[in-house]
PDB file of C-alpha atoms and ligand atoms in Angstrom:
ATOM      1  CA  MET A1386      69.674  55.533 -40.528  1.00  0.00           C
ATOM      2  CA  ASN A1387      69.026  51.775 -40.635  1.00  0.00           C
ATOM      3  CA  ASP A1388      68.405  51.066 -37.034  1.00  0.00           C
ATOM      4  CA  GLY A1389      64.347  50.538 -37.032  1.00  0.00           C
ATOM      5  CA  THR A1390      65.011  48.153 -39.954  1.00  0.00           C
ATOM      6  CA  ASP A1391      68.012  46.094 -38.111  1.00  0.00           C
ATOM      7  CA  ASN A1392      66.093  45.635 -35.520  1.00  0.00           C
ATOM      8  CA  ILE A1393      63.243  44.752 -37.213  1.00  0.00           C
ATOM      9  CA  LYS A1394      66.039  41.880 -38.768  1.00  0.00           C
ATOM     10  CA  THR A1395      68.174  41.382 -34.938  1.00  0.00           C
ATOM     11  CA  HIS A1396      64.545  40.340 -34.053  1.00  0.00           C
ATOM     12  CA  THR A1397      62.933  38.963 -36.237  1.00  0.00           C
ATOM     13  CA  ALA A1398      65.556  36.015 -36.665  1.00  0.00           C
ATOM     14  CA  ALA A1399      65.510  35.615 -33.261  1.00  0.00           C
ATOM     15  CA  ARG A1400      61.394  35.131 -32.759  1.00  0.00           C
ATOM     16  CA  PHE A1401      62.106  32.260 -36.114  1.00  0.00           C
ATOM     17  CA  ALA A1402      65.267  30.574 -34.744  1.00  0.00           C
ATOM     18  CA  ALA A1403      62.885  30.653 -31.474  1.00  0.00           C
ATOM     19  CA  VAL A1404      60.149  29.254 -33.002  1.00  0.00           C
ATOM     20  CA  ARG A1405      61.949  26.889 -34.958  1.00  0.00           C
ATOM     21  CA  ALA A1406      63.828  25.091 -32.549  1.00  0.00           C
ATOM     22  CA  ARG A1407      60.302  24.075 -30.520  1.00  0.00           C
ATOM     23  CA  ILE A1408      58.955  22.781 -33.884  1.00  0.00           C
ATOM     24  CA  ALA A1409      62.592  20.793 -34.322  1.00  0.00           C
ATOM     25  CA  ALA A1410      62.086  19.832 -30.120  1.00  0.00           C
ATOM     26  CA  ALA A1411      58.786  18.793 -30.140  1.00  0.00           C
ATOM     27  CA  GLU A1412      59.567  16.421 -33.668  1.00  0.00           C
ATOM     28  CA  LEU A1413      62.635  14.713 -31.907  1.00  0.00           C
ATOM     29  CA  ARG A1414      60.504  14.299 -28.065  1.00  0.00           C
ATOM     30  CA  TYR A1415      57.505  12.600 -30.222  1.00  0.00           C
ATOM     31  CA  ALA A1416      59.627  10.435 -33.116  1.00  0.00           C
ATOM     32  CA  ARG A1417      58.258  12.323 -35.446  1.00  0.00           C
ATOM     33  CA  THR A1418      60.739  12.468 -38.772  1.00  0.00           C
ATOM     34  CA  PRO A1419      62.682  15.877 -38.334  1.00  0.00           C
ATOM     35  CA  GLY A1420      62.201  18.837 -41.302  1.00  0.00           C
ATOM     36  CA  THR A1421      58.582  17.250 -41.529  1.00  0.00           C
ATOM     37  CA  VAL A1422      56.588  20.404 -40.214  1.00  0.00           C
ATOM     38  CA  THR A1423      55.895  22.602 -42.387  1.00  0.00           C
ATOM     39  CA  LEU A1424      56.042  25.804 -40.372  1.00  0.00           C
ATOM     40  CA  VAL A1425      53.777  28.530 -41.631  1.00  0.00           C
ATOM     41  CA  ALA A1426      54.345  32.459 -40.731  1.00  0.00           C
ATOM     42  CA  VAL A1427      51.117  33.956 -40.375  1.00  0.00           C
ATOM     43  CA  SER A1428      51.654  37.399 -40.934  1.00  0.00           C
ATOM     44  CA  LYS A1429      48.411  39.209 -40.880  1.00  0.00           C
ATOM     45  CA  THR A1430      48.623  42.195 -39.549  1.00  0.00           C
ATOM     46  CA  GLN A1431      52.234  42.631 -39.943  1.00  0.00           C
ATOM     47  CA  PRO A1432      53.417  45.973 -42.394  1.00  0.00           C
ATOM     48  CA  VAL A1433      55.554  44.060 -45.292  1.00  0.00           C
ATOM     49  CA  GLU A1434      58.390  44.634 -43.562  1.00  0.00           C
ATOM     50  CA  ARG A1435      58.522  42.335 -41.335  1.00  0.00           C
ATOM     51  CA  ILE A1436      57.573  40.216 -43.813  1.00  0.00           C
ATOM     52  CA  ALA A1437      61.069  41.279 -45.638  1.00  0.00           C
ATOM     53  CA  ALA A1438      62.774  40.493 -42.922  1.00  0.00           C
ATOM     54  CA  ALA A1439      61.040  37.359 -41.849  1.00  0.00           C
ATOM     55  CA  ILE A1440      62.468  36.738 -45.477  1.00  0.00           C
ATOM     56  CA  THR A1441      65.783  36.652 -44.756  1.00  0.00           C
ATOM     57  CA  THR A1442      65.599  34.228 -42.485  1.00  0.00           C
ATOM     58  CA  GLY A1443      64.793  32.105 -45.210  1.00  0.00           C
ATOM     59  CA  GLN A1444      60.935  31.844 -44.689  1.00  0.00           C
ATOM     60  CA  ARG A1445      58.843  30.798 -48.101  1.00  0.00           C
ATOM     61  CA  ASP A1446      55.215  30.193 -46.635  1.00  0.00           C
ATOM     62  CA  PHE A1447      53.390  32.789 -45.491  1.00  0.00           C
ATOM     63  CA  GLY A1448      49.331  32.895 -44.063  1.00  0.00           C
ATOM     64  CA  GLU A1449      46.479  35.715 -44.051  1.00  0.00           C
ATOM     65  CA  SER A1450      43.877  35.764 -42.803  1.00  0.00           C
ATOM     66  CA  TYR A1451      42.191  39.424 -44.234  1.00  0.00           C
ATOM     67  CA  LEU A1452      42.070  39.248 -47.799  1.00  0.00           C
ATOM     68  CA  GLN A1453      42.066  43.154 -48.304  1.00  0.00           C
ATOM     69  CA  GLU A1454      44.660  44.000 -46.481  1.00  0.00           C
ATOM     70  CA  ALA A1455      46.872  40.877 -48.035  1.00  0.00           C
ATOM     71  CA  LEU A1456      46.269  41.984 -51.459  1.00  0.00           C
ATOM     72  CA  PRO A1457      48.447  44.401 -51.564  1.00  0.00           C
ATOM     73  CA  LYS A1458      51.056  42.979 -49.223  1.00  0.00           C
ATOM     74  CA  LEU A1459      51.279  39.378 -51.828  1.00  0.00           C
ATOM     75  CA  ALA A1460      51.567  42.592 -54.571  1.00  0.00           C
ATOM     76  CA  ALA A1461      54.130  44.102 -52.638  1.00  0.00           C
ATOM     77  CA  LEU A1462      56.222  40.395 -52.724  1.00  0.00           C
ATOM     78  CA  ALA A1463      55.149  39.112 -55.802  1.00  0.00           C
ATOM     79  CA  ASP A1464      58.919  38.952 -56.457  1.00  0.00           C
ATOM     80  CA  ALA A1465      59.858  37.139 -52.684  1.00  0.00           C
ATOM     81  CA  GLY A1466      58.937  33.133 -53.595  1.00  0.00           C
ATOM     82  CA  ILE A1467      56.804  32.783 -51.160  1.00  0.00           C
ATOM     83  CA  THR A1468      53.178  30.401 -51.073  1.00  0.00           C
ATOM     84  CA  TRP A1469      50.489  32.875 -49.775  1.00  0.00           C
ATOM     85  CA  HIS A1470      48.512  30.288 -47.108  1.00  0.00           C
ATOM     86  CA  PHE A1471      44.780  31.857 -46.516  1.00  0.00           C
ATOM     87  CA  THR A1472      43.799  31.607 -43.451  1.00  0.00           C
ATOM     88  CA  GLY A1473      40.364  33.820 -42.448  1.00  0.00           C
ATOM     89  CA  VAL A1474      36.857  32.283 -43.120  1.00  0.00           C
ATOM     90  CA  LEU A1475      35.946  32.667 -46.714  1.00  0.00           C
ATOM     91  CA  GLN A1476      33.354  34.178 -47.487  1.00  0.00           C
ATOM     92  CA  ALA A1477      31.453  33.552 -51.340  1.00  0.00           C
ATOM     93  CA  ASN A1478      32.445  37.607 -52.900  1.00  0.00           C
ATOM     94  CA  LYS A1479      36.247  37.238 -51.754  1.00  0.00           C
ATOM     95  CA  THR A1480      36.601  33.746 -53.894  1.00  0.00           C
ATOM     96  CA  LEU A1481      37.654  34.862 -57.265  1.00  0.00           C
ATOM     97  CA  ALA A1482      40.739  36.841 -55.476  1.00  0.00           C
ATOM     98  CA  VAL A1483      41.553  34.416 -53.303  1.00  0.00           C
ATOM     99  CA  ALA A1484      41.744  31.411 -56.177  1.00  0.00           C
ATOM    100  CA  HIS A1485      44.094  34.087 -58.402  1.00  0.00           C
ATOM    101  CA  SER A1486      46.076  34.918 -55.662  1.00  0.00           C
ATOM    102  CA  PHE A1487      46.640  32.094 -53.536  1.00  0.00           C
ATOM    103  CA  ALA A1488      48.643  27.993 -53.724  1.00  0.00           C
ATOM    104  CA  TRP A1489      46.430  27.674 -50.667  1.00  0.00           C
ATOM    105  CA  VAL A1490      42.888  27.687 -48.465  1.00  0.00           C
ATOM    106  CA  HIS A1491      42.861  26.023 -44.403  1.00  0.00           C
ATOM    107  CA  GLY A1492      39.636  26.884 -44.012  1.00  0.00           C
ATOM    108  CA  ILE A1493      37.302  25.339 -46.390  1.00  0.00           C
ATOM    109  CA  ASP A1494      33.900  23.891 -44.692  1.00  0.00           C
ATOM    110  CA  ARG A1495      31.200  24.569 -47.572  1.00  0.00           C
ATOM    111  CA  LEU A1496      30.800  22.806 -50.617  1.00  0.00           C
ATOM    112  CA  LYS A1497      30.170  26.516 -52.528  1.00  0.00           C
ATOM    113  CA  ILE A1498      33.077  27.677 -51.752  1.00  0.00           C
ATOM    114  CA  ALA A1499      34.626  24.844 -52.882  1.00  0.00           C
ATOM    115  CA  GLU A1500      33.055  24.924 -56.130  1.00  0.00           C
ATOM    116  CA  ARG A1501      33.982  28.464 -56.784  1.00  0.00           C
ATOM    117  CA  LEU A1502      36.484  28.452 -55.828  1.00  0.00           C
ATOM    118  CA  SER A1503      37.665  25.743 -58.524  1.00  0.00           C
ATOM    119  CA  ALA A1504      35.125  27.213 -61.181  1.00  0.00           C
ATOM    120  CA  GLN A1505      37.686  30.663 -60.732  1.00  0.00           C
ATOM    121  CA  ARG A1506      40.697  29.321 -60.289  1.00  0.00           C
ATOM    122  CA  PRO A1507      42.680  30.317 -63.445  1.00  0.00           C
ATOM    123  CA  GLY A1508      43.966  27.610 -65.879  1.00  0.00           C
ATOM    124  CA  HIS A1509      47.864  28.992 -65.997  1.00  0.00           C
ATOM    125  CA  LEU A1510      48.129  28.040 -62.059  1.00  0.00           C
ATOM    126  CA  PRO A1511      48.591  24.972 -60.050  1.00  0.00           C
ATOM    127  CA  ALA A1512      45.433  22.654 -59.015  1.00  0.00           C
ATOM    128  CA  LEU A1513      44.507  24.987 -55.448  1.00  0.00           C
ATOM    129  CA  ASN A1514      45.606  23.206 -52.020  1.00  0.00           C
ATOM    130  CA  VAL A1515      42.566  23.081 -49.624  1.00  0.00           C
ATOM    131  CA  CYS A1516      42.480  22.347 -46.252  1.00  0.00           C
ATOM    132  CA  ILE A1517      39.022  20.916 -44.782  1.00  0.00           C
ATOM    133  CA  GLN A1518      38.945  23.283 -41.616  1.00  0.00           C
ATOM    134  CA  VAL A1519      36.682  20.487 -38.845  1.00  0.00           C
ATOM    135  CA  ASN A1520      35.048  21.623 -35.495  1.00  0.00           C
ATOM    136  CA  VAL A1521      36.737  19.656 -33.673  1.00  0.00           C
ATOM    137  CA  GLY A1522      35.343  21.284 -30.002  1.00  0.00           C
ATOM    138  CA  ARG A1523      31.235  21.403 -32.307  1.00  0.00           C
ATOM    139  CA  GLU A1524      31.300  25.191 -30.779  1.00  0.00           C
ATOM    140  CA  PRO A1525      28.519  27.183 -31.789  1.00  0.00           C
ATOM    141  CA  GLN A1526      30.111  30.264 -32.452  1.00  0.00           C
ATOM    142  CA  LYS A1527      33.770  28.673 -34.929  1.00  0.00           C
ATOM    143  CA  ALA A1528      33.699  28.230 -38.786  1.00  0.00           C
ATOM    144  CA  GLY A1529      33.979  24.111 -39.236  1.00  0.00           C
ATOM    145  CA  VAL A1530      32.240  21.755 -40.364  1.00  0.00           C
ATOM    146  CA  GLU A1531      30.914  19.503 -37.899  1.00  0.00           C
ATOM    147  CA  PRO A1532      32.962  16.405 -37.524  1.00  0.00           C
ATOM    148  CA  ALA A1533      29.732  13.901 -38.671  1.00  0.00           C
ATOM    149  CA  ARG A1534      29.330  15.809 -41.969  1.00  0.00           C
ATOM    150  CA  LEU A1535      33.047  15.869 -43.441  1.00  0.00           C
ATOM    151  CA  PRO A1536      33.397  12.376 -44.987  1.00  0.00           C
ATOM    152  CA  ASP A1537      30.361  13.644 -47.432  1.00  0.00           C
ATOM    153  CA  LEU A1538      32.573  17.318 -47.395  1.00  0.00           C
ATOM    154  CA  ALA A1539      35.354  15.431 -48.643  1.00  0.00           C
ATOM    155  CA  ARG A1540      34.134  12.651 -51.372  1.00  0.00           C
ATOM    156  CA  ALA A1541      32.597  16.370 -52.999  1.00  0.00           C
ATOM    157  CA  VAL A1542      35.325  18.643 -52.488  1.00  0.00           C
ATOM    158  CA  ALA A1543      37.984  15.874 -53.261  1.00  0.00           C
ATOM    159  CA  ALA A1544      35.987  15.042 -57.188  1.00  0.00           C
ATOM    160  CA  LEU A1545      36.606  19.335 -57.630  1.00  0.00           C
ATOM    161  CA  PRO A1546      38.915  19.050 -60.786  1.00  0.00           C
ATOM    162  CA  ARG A1547      40.911  22.167 -59.895  1.00  0.00           C
ATOM    163  CA  LEU A1548      41.522  22.106 -56.147  1.00  0.00           C
ATOM    164  CA  ARG A1549      43.343  18.941 -54.835  1.00  0.00           C
ATOM    165  CA  LEU A1550      42.420  18.090 -51.473  1.00  0.00           C
ATOM    166  CA  ARG A1551      45.238  17.808 -48.987  1.00  0.00           C
ATOM    167  CA  GLY A1552      43.909  17.694 -45.960  1.00  0.00           C
ATOM    168  CA  LEU A1553      42.424  18.688 -41.990  1.00  0.00           C
ATOM    169  CA  MET A1554      42.609  21.170 -39.976  1.00  0.00           C
ATOM    170  CA  THR A1555      41.700  22.467 -37.349  1.00  0.00           C
ATOM    171  CA  LEU A1556      41.186  25.968 -34.236  1.00  0.00           C
ATOM    172  CA  PRO A1557      40.404  24.028 -31.443  1.00  0.00           C
ATOM    173  CA  PRO A1558      39.029  25.907 -28.151  1.00  0.00           C
ATOM    174  CA  ALA A1559      41.358  27.789 -26.411  1.00  0.00           C
ATOM    175  CA  SER A1560      43.323  25.508 -23.783  1.00  0.00           C
ATOM    176  CA  ASP A1561      46.570  26.088 -21.443  1.00  0.00           C
ATOM    177  CA  ASP A1562      46.361  22.034 -21.036  1.00  0.00           C
ATOM    178  CA  PHE A1563      48.397  20.511 -22.667  1.00  0.00           C
ATOM    179  CA  ALA A1564      46.267  16.873 -22.070  1.00  0.00           C
ATOM    180  CA  THR A1565      43.141  19.206 -23.665  1.00  0.00           C
ATOM    181  CA  GLN A1566      44.975  20.162 -26.539  1.00  0.00           C
ATOM    182  CA  ARG A1567      46.186  17.111 -27.310  1.00  0.00           C
ATOM    183  CA  ARG A1568      42.243  15.721 -27.345  1.00  0.00           C
ATOM    184  CA  HIS A1569      41.502  18.181 -29.765  1.00  0.00           C
ATOM    185  CA  PHE A1570      44.358  17.474 -32.149  1.00  0.00           C
ATOM    186  CA  ARG A1571      43.769  13.897 -31.994  1.00  0.00           C
ATOM    187  CA  ALA A1572      39.980  13.589 -32.956  1.00  0.00           C
ATOM    188  CA  LEU A1573      41.431  15.898 -35.886  1.00  0.00           C
ATOM    189  CA  ARG A1574      44.571  12.730 -36.709  1.00  0.00           C
ATOM    190  CA  GLU A1575      41.681  10.069 -36.873  1.00  0.00           C
ATOM    191  CA  ALA A1576      38.723  12.193 -39.070  1.00  0.00           C
ATOM    192  CA  PHE A1577      42.190  12.171 -41.091  1.00  0.00           C
ATOM    193  CA  ALA A1578      43.117   8.373 -40.787  1.00  0.00           C
ATOM    194  CA  ALA A1579      39.707   7.354 -41.680  1.00  0.00           C
ATOM    195  CA  LEU A1580      39.525   9.284 -44.507  1.00  0.00           C
ATOM    196  CA  ASN A1581      43.328   7.824 -46.063  1.00  0.00           C
ATOM    197  CA  GLU A1582      41.183   4.855 -45.396  1.00  0.00           C
ATOM    198  CA  GLN A1583      38.269   5.070 -47.693  1.00  0.00           C
ATOM    199  CA  GLY A1584      41.356   5.907 -50.395  1.00  0.00           C
ATOM    200  CA  LEU A1585      41.645   9.948 -50.359  1.00  0.00           C
ATOM    201  CA  ALA A1586      45.199  10.703 -49.758  1.00  0.00           C
ATOM    202  CA  LEU A1587      45.091  13.049 -47.775  1.00  0.00           C
ATOM    203  CA  ASP A1588      48.989  14.505 -46.765  1.00  0.00           C
ATOM    204  CA  THR A1589      48.332  17.338 -44.506  1.00  0.00           C
ATOM    205  CA  LEU A1590      46.645  18.519 -40.940  1.00  0.00           C
ATOM    206  CA  SER A1591      46.976  21.942 -40.187  1.00  0.00           C
ATOM    207  CA  MET A1592      47.029  21.734 -36.604  1.00  0.00           C
ATOM    208  CA  GLY A1593      49.042  23.710 -34.142  1.00  0.00           C
ATOM    209  CA  MET A1594      49.474  27.516 -33.121  1.00  0.00           C
ATOM    210  CA  SER A1595      51.674  29.618 -30.677  1.00  0.00           C
ATOM    211  CA  GLN A1596      50.312  27.891 -27.590  1.00  0.00           C
ATOM    212  CA  ASP A1597      49.956  24.526 -29.294  1.00  0.00           C
ATOM    213  CA  LEU A1598      52.556  23.781 -31.597  1.00  0.00           C
ATOM    214  CA  GLU A1599      53.614  21.159 -29.511  1.00  0.00           C
ATOM    215  CA  ALA A1600      50.481  18.837 -28.469  1.00  0.00           C
ATOM    216  CA  ALA A1601      49.750  19.010 -33.008  1.00  0.00           C
ATOM    217  CA  ILE A1602      52.767  17.843 -33.423  1.00  0.00           C
ATOM    218  CA  ALA A1603      53.490  15.657 -30.883  1.00  0.00           C
ATOM    219  CA  GLU A1604      49.513  14.009 -32.794  1.00  0.00           C
ATOM    220  CA  GLY A1605      50.836  14.329 -36.011  1.00  0.00           C
ATOM    221  CA  ALA A1606      50.978  17.815 -37.818  1.00  0.00           C
ATOM    222  CA  THR A1607      52.535  18.254 -40.772  1.00  0.00           C
ATOM    223  CA  LEU A1608      51.543  21.966 -40.410  1.00  0.00           C
ATOM    224  CA  VAL A1609      51.158  24.429 -38.401  1.00  0.00           C
ATOM    225  CA  ARG A1610      50.454  28.263 -38.609  1.00  0.00           C
ATOM    226  CA  VAL A1611      52.368  30.286 -36.614  1.00  0.00           C
ATOM    227  CA  GLY A1612      51.521  34.233 -35.850  1.00  0.00           C
ATOM    228  CA  THR A1613      52.352  36.051 -31.942  1.00  0.00           C
ATOM    229  CA  ALA A1614      55.233  33.345 -31.508  1.00  0.00           C
ATOM    230  CA  LEU A1615      57.215  34.653 -34.638  1.00  0.00           C
ATOM    231  CA  PHE A1616      55.660  38.287 -34.368  1.00  0.00           C
ATOM    232  CA  GLY A1617      54.668  39.243 -31.708  1.00  0.00           C
ATOM    233  CA  ALA A1618      51.190  40.373 -30.041  1.00  0.00           C
ATOM    234  CA  ARG A1619      48.970  41.344 -33.357  1.00  0.00           C
ATOM    235  CA  PRO A1620      47.927  45.140 -32.855  1.00  0.00           C
ATOM    236  CA  GLY A1621      43.510  44.885 -32.334  1.00  0.00           C
ATOM    237  CA  PRO A1622      41.581  42.136 -32.265  1.00  0.00           C
ATOM    238  CA  ALA A1623      42.602  39.821 -34.639  1.00  0.00           C
TER     239      ALA A1623
HETATM  240  C1  PLP B2783      45.496  34.166 -36.578  1.00  0.00           C
HETATM  241  C2  PLP B2783      45.979  32.492 -36.843  1.00  0.00           C
HETATM  242  C3  PLP B2783      46.719  31.939 -36.702  1.00  0.00           C
HETATM  243  C4  PLP B2783      47.660  32.317 -36.195  1.00  0.00           C
HETATM  244  O1  PLP B2783      47.240  32.048 -34.307  1.00  0.00           O
HETATM  245  P1  PLP B2783      48.449  32.314 -33.324  1.00  0.00           P
HETATM  246  O2  PLP B2783      48.236  32.245 -31.614  1.00  0.00           O
HETATM  247  O3  PLP B2783      49.319  33.936 -33.258  1.00  0.00           O
HETATM  248  O4  PLP B2783      50.119  31.797 -33.620  1.00  0.00           O
HETATM  249  C5  PLP B2783      46.613  30.785 -36.760  1.00  0.00           C
HETATM  250  N1  PLP B2783      45.859  30.344 -37.547  1.00  0.00           N
HETATM  251  C6  PLP B2783      44.941  31.073 -37.994  1.00  0.00           C
HETATM  252  C7  PLP B2783      43.253  30.899 -38.997  1.00  0.00           C
HETATM  253  C8  PLP B2783      44.602  31.629 -37.756  1.00  0.00           C
HETATM  254  O5  PLP B2783      43.966  32.725 -38.574  1.00  0.00           O
END
């Protein structure tokens, strides 16, 4: 009867252990303080049962990218003590639900979206944690602010009352080459350091996914967003 569930649990536990071991090995290798890289499990397209299995391994930070798909999962797991991260592209007509339901938003790249989130964040919740997405590869098809426009946007977002600007996020151009991966992550780290020199007190570098988390940790990632390596390949284009 329980074979399916038990299988999912065993599988999930093994995959989560493997990714946590990769993170720990990278922390050690690149002289990062052990335990300072947060793992966000990106559970987009995954059913509630998979998330529940991940919870039994101790995982509490989860990322979702598609609001319509996410909301029923958030409702089903409302009592599980999860910190939900919105990792998708955020359109203006989705900000209300995100402001009510998530603890973090990783993809801020326009002031208008940030202003809406701040205005819509309910008073009984803590300020919404946000990261500004930077298009380090300057890819025209990708979301993210151009590096040159980052300082102005960061100052404006940091001034919004119901948001807490925590740091920067990037989705770099896909590459199998470690040096290339590092170069993009280094650009984000340098932008982060420059903002902190200007007094912004950022503490989060959200960078690194299944394919490149080691390069990200080498360059100072404090939070990696991992999907495929934890849950397997996603069905369909995502
Ligand atoms: C899907 C997604 C991830 C996870 O990517 P994997 O390659 O599956 O680890 C991370 N960050 C964002 C913004 C995503 O959309």
